[in-house]
Tab-separated table of C-alpha atoms and ligand atoms in Angstrom:
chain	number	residue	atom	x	y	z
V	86	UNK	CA	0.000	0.000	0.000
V	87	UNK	CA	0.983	3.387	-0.996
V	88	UNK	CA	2.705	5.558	1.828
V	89	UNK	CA	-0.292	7.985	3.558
V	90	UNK	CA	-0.494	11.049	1.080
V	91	UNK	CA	-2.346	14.051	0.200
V	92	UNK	CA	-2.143	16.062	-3.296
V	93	UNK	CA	-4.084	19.479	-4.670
V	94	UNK	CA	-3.573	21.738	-6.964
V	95	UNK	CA	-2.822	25.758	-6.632
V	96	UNK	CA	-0.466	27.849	-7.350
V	97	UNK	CA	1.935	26.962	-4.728
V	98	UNK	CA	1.602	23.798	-1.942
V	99	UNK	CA	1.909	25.171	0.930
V	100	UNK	CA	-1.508	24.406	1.578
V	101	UNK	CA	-0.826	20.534	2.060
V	102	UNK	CA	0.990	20.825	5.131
V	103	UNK	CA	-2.284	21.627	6.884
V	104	UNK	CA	-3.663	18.256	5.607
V	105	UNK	CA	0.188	16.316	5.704
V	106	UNK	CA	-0.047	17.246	9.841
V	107	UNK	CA	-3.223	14.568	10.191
V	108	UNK	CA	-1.991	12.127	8.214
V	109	UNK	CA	0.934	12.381	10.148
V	110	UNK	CA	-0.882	11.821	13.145
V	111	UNK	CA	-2.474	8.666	11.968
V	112	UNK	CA	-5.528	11.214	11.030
V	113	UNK	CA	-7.987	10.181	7.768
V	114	UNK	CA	-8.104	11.298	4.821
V	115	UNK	CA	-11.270	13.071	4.940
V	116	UNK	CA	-10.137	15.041	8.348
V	117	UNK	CA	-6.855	15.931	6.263
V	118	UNK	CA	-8.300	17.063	2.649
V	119	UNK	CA	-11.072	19.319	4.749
V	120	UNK	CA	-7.818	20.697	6.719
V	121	UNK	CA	-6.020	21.273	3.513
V	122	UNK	CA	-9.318	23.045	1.830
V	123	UNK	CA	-9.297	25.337	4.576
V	124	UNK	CA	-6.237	26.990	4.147
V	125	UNK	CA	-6.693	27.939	0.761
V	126	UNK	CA	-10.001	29.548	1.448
V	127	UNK	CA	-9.037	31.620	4.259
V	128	UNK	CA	-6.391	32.786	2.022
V	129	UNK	CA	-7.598	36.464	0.958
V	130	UNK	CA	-4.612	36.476	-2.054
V	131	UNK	CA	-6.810	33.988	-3.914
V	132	UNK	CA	-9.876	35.572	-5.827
V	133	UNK	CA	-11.256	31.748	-7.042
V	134	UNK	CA	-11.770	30.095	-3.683
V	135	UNK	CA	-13.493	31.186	-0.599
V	136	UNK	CA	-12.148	34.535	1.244
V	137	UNK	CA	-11.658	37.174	-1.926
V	138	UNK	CA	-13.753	34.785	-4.184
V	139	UNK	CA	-14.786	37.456	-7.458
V	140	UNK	CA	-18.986	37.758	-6.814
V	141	UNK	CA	-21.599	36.891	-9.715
V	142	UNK	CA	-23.063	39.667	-11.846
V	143	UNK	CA	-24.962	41.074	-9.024
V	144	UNK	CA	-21.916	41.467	-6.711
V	145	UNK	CA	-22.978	38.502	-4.536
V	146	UNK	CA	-20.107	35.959	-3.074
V	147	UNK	CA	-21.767	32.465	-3.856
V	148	UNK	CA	-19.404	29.188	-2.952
V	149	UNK	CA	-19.652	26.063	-4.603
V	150	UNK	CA	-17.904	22.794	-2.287
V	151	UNK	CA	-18.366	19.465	-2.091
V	152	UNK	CA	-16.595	16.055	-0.184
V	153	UNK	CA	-16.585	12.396	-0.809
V	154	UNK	CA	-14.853	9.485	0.558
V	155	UNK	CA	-14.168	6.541	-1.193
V	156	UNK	CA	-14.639	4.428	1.799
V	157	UNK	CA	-18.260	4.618	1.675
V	158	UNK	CA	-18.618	6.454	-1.358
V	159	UNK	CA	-20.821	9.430	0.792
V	160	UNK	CA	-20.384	12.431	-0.681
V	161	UNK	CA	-21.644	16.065	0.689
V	162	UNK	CA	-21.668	19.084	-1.496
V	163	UNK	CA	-23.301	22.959	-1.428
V	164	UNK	CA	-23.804	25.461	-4.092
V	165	UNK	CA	-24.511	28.987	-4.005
V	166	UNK	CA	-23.774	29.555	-0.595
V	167	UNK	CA	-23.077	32.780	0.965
V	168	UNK	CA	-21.628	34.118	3.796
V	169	UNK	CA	-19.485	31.147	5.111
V	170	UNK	CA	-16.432	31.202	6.367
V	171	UNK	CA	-15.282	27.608	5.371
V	172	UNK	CA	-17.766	26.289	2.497
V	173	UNK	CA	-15.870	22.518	2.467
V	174	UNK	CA	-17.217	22.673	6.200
V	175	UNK	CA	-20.920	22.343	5.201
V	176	UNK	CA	-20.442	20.262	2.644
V	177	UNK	CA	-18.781	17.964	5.188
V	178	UNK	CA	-21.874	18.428	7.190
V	179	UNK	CA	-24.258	17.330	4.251
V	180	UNK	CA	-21.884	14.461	4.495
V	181	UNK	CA	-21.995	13.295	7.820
V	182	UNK	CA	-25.643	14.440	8.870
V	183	UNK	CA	-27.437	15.011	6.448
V	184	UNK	CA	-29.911	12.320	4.454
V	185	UNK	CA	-29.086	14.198	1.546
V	186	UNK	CA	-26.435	14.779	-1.078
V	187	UNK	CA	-26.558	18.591	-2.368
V	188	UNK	CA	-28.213	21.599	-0.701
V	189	UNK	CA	-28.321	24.952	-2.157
V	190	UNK	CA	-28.734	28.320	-1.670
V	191	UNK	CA	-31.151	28.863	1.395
V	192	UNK	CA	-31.852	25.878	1.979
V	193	UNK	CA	-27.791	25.092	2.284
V	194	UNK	CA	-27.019	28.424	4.572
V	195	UNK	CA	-30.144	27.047	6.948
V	196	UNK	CA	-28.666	23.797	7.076
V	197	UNK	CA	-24.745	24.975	7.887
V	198	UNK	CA	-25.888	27.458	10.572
V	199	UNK	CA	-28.285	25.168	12.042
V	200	UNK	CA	-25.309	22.798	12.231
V	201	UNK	CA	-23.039	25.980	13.438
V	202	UNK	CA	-20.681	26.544	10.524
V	203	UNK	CA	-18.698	29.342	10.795
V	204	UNK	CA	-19.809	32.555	9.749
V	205	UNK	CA	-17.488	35.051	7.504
V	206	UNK	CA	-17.768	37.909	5.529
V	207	UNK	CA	-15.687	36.403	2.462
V	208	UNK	CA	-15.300	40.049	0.587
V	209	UNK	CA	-11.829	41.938	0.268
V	210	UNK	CA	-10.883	44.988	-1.133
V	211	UNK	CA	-9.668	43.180	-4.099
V	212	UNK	CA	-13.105	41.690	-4.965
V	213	UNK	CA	-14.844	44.506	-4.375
V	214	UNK	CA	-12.263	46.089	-6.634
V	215	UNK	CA	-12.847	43.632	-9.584
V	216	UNK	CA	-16.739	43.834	-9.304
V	217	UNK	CA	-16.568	47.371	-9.509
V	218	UNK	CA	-14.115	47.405	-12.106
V	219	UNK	CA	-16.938	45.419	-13.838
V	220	UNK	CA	-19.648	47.635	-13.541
V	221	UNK	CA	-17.951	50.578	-14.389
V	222	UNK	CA	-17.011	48.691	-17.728
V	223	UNK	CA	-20.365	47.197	-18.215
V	224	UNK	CA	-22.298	50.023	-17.687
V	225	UNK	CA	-22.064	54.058	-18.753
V	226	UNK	CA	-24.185	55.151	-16.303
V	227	UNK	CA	-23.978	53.707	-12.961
V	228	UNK	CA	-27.205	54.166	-11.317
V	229	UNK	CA	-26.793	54.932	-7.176
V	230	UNK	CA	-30.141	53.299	-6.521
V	231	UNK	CA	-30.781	49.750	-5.404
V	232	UNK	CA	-32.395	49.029	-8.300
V	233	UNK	CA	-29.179	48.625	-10.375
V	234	UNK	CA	-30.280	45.011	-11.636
V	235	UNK	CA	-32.462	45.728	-13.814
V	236	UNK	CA	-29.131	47.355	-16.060
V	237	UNK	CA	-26.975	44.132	-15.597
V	238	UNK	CA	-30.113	42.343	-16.689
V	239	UNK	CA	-30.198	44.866	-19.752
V	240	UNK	CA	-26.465	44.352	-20.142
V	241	UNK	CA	-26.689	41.080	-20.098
V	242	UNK	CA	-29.369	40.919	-22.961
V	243	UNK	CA	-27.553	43.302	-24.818
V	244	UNK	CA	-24.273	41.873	-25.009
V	245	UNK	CA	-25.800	37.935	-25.619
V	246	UNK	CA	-25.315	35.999	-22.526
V	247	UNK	CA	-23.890	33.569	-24.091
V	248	UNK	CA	-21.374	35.173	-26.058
V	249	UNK	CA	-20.495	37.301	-23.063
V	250	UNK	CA	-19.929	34.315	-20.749
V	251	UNK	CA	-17.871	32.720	-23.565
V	252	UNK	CA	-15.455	35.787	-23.224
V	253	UNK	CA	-15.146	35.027	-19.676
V	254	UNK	CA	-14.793	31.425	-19.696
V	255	UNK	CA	-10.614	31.614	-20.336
V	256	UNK	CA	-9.490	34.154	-17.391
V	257	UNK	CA	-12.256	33.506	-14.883
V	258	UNK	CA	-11.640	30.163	-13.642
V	259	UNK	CA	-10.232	28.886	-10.382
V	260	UNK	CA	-10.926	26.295	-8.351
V	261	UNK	CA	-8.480	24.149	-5.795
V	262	UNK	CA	-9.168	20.247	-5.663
V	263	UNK	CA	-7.644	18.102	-3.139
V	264	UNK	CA	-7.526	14.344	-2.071
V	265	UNK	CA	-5.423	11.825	0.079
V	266	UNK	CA	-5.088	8.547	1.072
V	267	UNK	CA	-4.364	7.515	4.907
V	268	UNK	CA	-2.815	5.113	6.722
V	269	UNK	CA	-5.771	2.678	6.100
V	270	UNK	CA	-5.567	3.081	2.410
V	271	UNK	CA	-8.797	5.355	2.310
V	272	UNK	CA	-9.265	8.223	0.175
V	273	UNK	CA	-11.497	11.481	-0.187
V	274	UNK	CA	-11.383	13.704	-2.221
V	275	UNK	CA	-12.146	17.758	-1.814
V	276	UNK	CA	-13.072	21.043	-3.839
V	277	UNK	CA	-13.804	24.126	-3.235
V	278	UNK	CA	-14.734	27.013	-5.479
V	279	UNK	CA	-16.324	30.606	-5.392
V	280	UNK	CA	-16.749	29.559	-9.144
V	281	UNK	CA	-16.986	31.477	-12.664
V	282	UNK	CA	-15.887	35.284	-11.859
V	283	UNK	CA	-19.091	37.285	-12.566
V	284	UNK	CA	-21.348	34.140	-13.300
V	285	UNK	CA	-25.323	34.659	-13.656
V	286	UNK	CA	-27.295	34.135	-10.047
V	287	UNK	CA	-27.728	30.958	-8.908
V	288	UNK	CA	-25.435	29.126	-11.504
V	289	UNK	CA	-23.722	26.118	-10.500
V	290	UNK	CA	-20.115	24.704	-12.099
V	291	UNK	CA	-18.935	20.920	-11.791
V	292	UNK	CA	-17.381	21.755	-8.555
V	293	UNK	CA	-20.611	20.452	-6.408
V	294	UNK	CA	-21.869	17.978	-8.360
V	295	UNK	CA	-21.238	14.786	-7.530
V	296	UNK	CA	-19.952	12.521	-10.532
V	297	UNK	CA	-18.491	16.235	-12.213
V	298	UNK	CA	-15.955	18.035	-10.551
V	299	UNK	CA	-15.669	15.778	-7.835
V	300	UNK	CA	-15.386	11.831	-7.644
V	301	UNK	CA	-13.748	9.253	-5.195
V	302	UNK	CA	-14.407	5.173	-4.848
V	303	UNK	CA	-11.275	3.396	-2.341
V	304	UNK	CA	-11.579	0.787	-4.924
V	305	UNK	CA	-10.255	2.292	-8.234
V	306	UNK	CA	-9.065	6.122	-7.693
V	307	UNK	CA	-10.289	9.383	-7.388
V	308	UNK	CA	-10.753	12.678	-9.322
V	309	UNK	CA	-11.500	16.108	-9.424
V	310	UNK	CA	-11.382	18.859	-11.934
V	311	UNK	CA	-11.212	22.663	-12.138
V	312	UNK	CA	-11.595	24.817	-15.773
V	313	UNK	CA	-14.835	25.514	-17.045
V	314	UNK	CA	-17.625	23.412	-15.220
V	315	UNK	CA	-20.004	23.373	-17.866
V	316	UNK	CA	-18.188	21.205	-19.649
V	317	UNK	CA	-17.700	18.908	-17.145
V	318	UNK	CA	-20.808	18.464	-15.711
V	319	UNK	CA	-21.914	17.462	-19.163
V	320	UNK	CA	-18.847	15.154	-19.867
V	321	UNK	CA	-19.692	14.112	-15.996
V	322	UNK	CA	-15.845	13.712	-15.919
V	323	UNK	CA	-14.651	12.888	-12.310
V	324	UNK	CA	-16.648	10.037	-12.291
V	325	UNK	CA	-15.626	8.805	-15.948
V	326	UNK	CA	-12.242	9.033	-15.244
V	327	UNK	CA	-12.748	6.850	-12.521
V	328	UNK	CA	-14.655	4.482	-14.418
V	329	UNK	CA	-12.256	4.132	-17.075
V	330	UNK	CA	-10.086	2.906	-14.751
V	331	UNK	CA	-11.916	0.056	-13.274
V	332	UNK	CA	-12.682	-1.012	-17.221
V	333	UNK	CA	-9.190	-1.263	-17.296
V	334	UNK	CA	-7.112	1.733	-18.227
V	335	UNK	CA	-3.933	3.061	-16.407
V	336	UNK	CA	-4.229	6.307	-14.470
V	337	UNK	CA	-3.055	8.456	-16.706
V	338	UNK	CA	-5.099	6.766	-20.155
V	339	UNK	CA	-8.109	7.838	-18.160
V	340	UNK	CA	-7.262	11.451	-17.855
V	341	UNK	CA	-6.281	12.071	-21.433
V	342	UNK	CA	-9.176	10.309	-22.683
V	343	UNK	CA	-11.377	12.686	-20.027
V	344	UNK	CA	-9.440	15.683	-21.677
V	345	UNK	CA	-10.441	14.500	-25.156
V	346	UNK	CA	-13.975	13.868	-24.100
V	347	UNK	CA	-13.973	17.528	-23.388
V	348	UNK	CA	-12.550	18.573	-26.341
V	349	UNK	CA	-15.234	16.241	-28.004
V	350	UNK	CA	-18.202	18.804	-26.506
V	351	UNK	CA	-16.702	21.571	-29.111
V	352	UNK	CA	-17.532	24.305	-26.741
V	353	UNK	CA	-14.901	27.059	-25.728
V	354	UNK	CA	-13.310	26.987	-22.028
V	355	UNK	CA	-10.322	24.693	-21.112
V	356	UNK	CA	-10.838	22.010	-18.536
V	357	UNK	CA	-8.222	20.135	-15.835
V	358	UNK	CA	-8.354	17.367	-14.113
V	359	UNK	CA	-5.758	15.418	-11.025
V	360	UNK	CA	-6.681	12.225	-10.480
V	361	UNK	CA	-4.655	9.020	-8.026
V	362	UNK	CA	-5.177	5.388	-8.493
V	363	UNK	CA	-5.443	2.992	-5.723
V	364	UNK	CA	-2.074	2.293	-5.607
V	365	UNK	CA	-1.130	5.883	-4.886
V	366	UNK	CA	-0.058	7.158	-8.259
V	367	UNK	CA	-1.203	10.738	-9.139
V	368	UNK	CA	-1.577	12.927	-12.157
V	369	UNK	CA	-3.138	15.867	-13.369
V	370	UNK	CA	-3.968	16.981	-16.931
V	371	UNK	CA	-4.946	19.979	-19.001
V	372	UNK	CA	-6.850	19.929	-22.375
V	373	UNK	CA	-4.899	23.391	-23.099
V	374	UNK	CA	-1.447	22.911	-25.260
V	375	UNK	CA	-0.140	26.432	-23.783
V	376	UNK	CA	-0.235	25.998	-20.066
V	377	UNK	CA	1.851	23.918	-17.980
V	378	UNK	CA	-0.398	20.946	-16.007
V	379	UNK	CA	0.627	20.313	-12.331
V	380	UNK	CA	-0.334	19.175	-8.851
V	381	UNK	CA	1.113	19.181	-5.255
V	382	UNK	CA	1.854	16.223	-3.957
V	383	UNK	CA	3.364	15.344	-0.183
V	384	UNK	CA	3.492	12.102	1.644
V	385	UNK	CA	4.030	11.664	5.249
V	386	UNK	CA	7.786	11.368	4.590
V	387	UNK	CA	8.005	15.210	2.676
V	388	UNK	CA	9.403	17.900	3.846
V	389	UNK	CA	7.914	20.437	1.142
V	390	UNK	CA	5.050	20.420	-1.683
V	391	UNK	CA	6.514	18.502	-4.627
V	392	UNK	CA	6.015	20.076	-8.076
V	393	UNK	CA	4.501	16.996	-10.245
V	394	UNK	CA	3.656	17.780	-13.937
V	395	UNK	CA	1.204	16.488	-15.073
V	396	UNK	CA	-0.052	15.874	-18.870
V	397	UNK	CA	-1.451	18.075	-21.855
V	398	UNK	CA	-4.109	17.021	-23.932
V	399	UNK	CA	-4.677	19.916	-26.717
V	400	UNK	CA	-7.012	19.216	-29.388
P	247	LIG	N1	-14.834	24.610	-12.184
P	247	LIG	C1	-15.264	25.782	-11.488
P	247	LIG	C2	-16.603	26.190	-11.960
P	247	LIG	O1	-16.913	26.027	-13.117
P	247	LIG	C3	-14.385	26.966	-11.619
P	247	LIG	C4	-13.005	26.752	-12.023
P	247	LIG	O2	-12.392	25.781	-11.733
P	247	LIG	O3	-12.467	27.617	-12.665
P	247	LIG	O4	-17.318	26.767	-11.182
C-alpha cells in the first residue's frame, strides 16, 4: 500500500501541510483534505476560492464545495452559498448528517448554521475592486439606486449571454481540488470554489456535483477537476475518469481520454483534471497545449510540496 499522502492543486503547496499534519498523526483522509481546503479559502490572495472569491453579476459571493470518501462512497456538497467562512465545512456536514447529497442556496445556509458553521464575511478589497471594475465597464451610467439590476439584466441581454460568458470562460476560472489517502488506504477527495468570476445568479459549475468536478471510490481512484464546469458536468468527468479505470485503463489513459472527451463537446473553455489510483499514483492533466499541467503532492515522509507535472491534452 501506498505511503499515507495528500495532493491538490494551486499555485503553490503550501496548503498541504495543513492536511500532511493529520496524516501524520495517523488522522484520515477526509479530516486531512477538509484541513487542507481550509487553508486555501481563508487565504484572501486567492480571488477563485473562498475569502476574496470574485462575486456573480450582481456582486454577490456564492461558494460552490463538495466532499466524498471513497470508503463509503458518501459524498456532501453545497452550491450557491453565501456568507461562510469555510464552504468545504458544510459540505462535510451534508456528508456526515445530512440524508441528503446537495443543498443549495437557502436551503444550504439554513442547514450549515443550524449545524453551526462558521460565519465570515468572504469580501476583500480586491473583490470589491474587480466587481466594480466590472460595472464601471459594463455600464455608462452607474445608477446609485438599489435598483441597479435591472441594467446588468439589460447588459446582459444586450451583449448575448452567451457570447459574453464565452469571453469570460478563459481568465475567470479557479478552483483548488484536493484528495489523500491515509494510513488505512482510504481516500477522499475535496473542492472548493467561489466559481466562474461574474457568473449569472444561482449558476452552478462541476465543482458540487457529484460525478463532475468531484469523484472518489477506495476501490479504483479518485478525481477532481477545475476549468470551465459546464463542460464537465456534461462530460460528468470525475466520475468517468474513474470508471475508465476500473474497465481497465492506467491512471493516466483515463485522464487524457477525459481531456479529449472535453474537447469532443466543441464548446470554448479549457478544462483540468488530477486524479490518483489505488495504488497511490497521481496525475493531473490539461486539455490546453499552452499551459503547464501540475499538482502538489506530499506524503508523510516530505518535507515540502513537490512540483509533479502532469499531462497536456490539446485538441
Ligand atoms: N470549475 C469551477 C466552476 O466552473 C471553476 C473553475 O475551476 O475555474 O465553477
Amino acid at each position: 500500500m501506498a505511503k499515507p499522502f495528500i495532493i491538490g492543486t494551486f499555485n503553490s503547496g503550501e496548503f498541504l501541510h495543513a492536511g500532511q499534519k493529520i496524516l501524520n498523526e495517523g488522522g484520515t483522509a477526509i479530516d486531512a483534505i477538509v484541513a487542507a481546503t481550509k487553508q486555501v479559502e481563508e487565504n484572501p490572495k486567492d480571488t477563485s476560492v473562498g475569502m476574496g472569491g470574485i462575486p456573480n453579476i450582481f456582486g454577490v459571493q456564492e461558494m460552490d464545495a463538495s466532499i466524498m470518501c471513497g470508503k463509503t462512497l458518501k459524498a456532501g456538497a453545497v452550491g450557491a452559498i453565501k456568507g461562510f467562512r469555510y464552504p468545504i465545512t458544510v459540505a462535510e456536514k451534508v456528508l456526515e448528517v445530512a440524508p441528503h447529497v446537495l443543498l443549495v442556496g437557502a436551503g444550504a445556509e439554513f442547514f450549515g448554521k443550524a449545524m453551526g458553521c462558521e460565519l465570515g464575511d468572504l469580501s476583500t478589497d480586491r473583490s470589491r475592486e474587480v466587481y466594480q471594475a466590472f460595472l464601471d465597464d459594463a455600464l455608462e451610467e452607474l445608477p446609485d439606486d438599489e435598483a441597479f439590476k435591472p441594467y446588468i439584466i439589460e447588459y446582459v441581454q444586450k451583449q448575448n449571454l452567451r457570447k459574453w460568458y464565452d469571453r469570460l470562460a478563459d481568465d475567470h476560472h479557479g478552483t483548488v481540488n484536493i484528495m489523500a489517502m491515509d494510513s488505512d488506504g482510504n481516500m477522499a477527495s475535496a473542492v472548493s470554489t467561489s466559481g466562474t468570476a461574474l457568473k449569472f445568479p444561482g449558476r452552478l459549475g462541476d465543482s458540487p456535483i457529484i460525478g463532475a468536478g468531484n469523484y472518489c471510490d477506495n476501490r479504483h481512484g479518485a478525481a477532481a477537476c477545475t476549468g470551465r464546469g459546464e463542460l464537465a458536468i456534461r462530460a460528468s468527468t470525475a466520475r468517468t475518469l474513474v470508471g475508465y479505470m476500473e474497465n481497465g485503463m492506467t491512471l493516466e489513459e483515463a485522464a487524457a481520454q477525459c481531456m479529449r472527451d472535453i474537447h469532443n463537446l466543441k464548446t470554448p473553455g479549457g478544462m483540468n483534471c488530477i486524479a490518483i489510483d489505488r495504488e497511490g499514483n497521481t496525475i493531473s492533466a490539461t486539455t490546453r497545449g499552452d499551459r503547464e499541467s501540475y499538482h502538489w503532492y506530499m506524503d508523510v515522509d516530505s518535507k515540502e510540496p513537490e512540483k509533479r507535472i502532469g499531462i497536456n491534452v490539446p485538441e
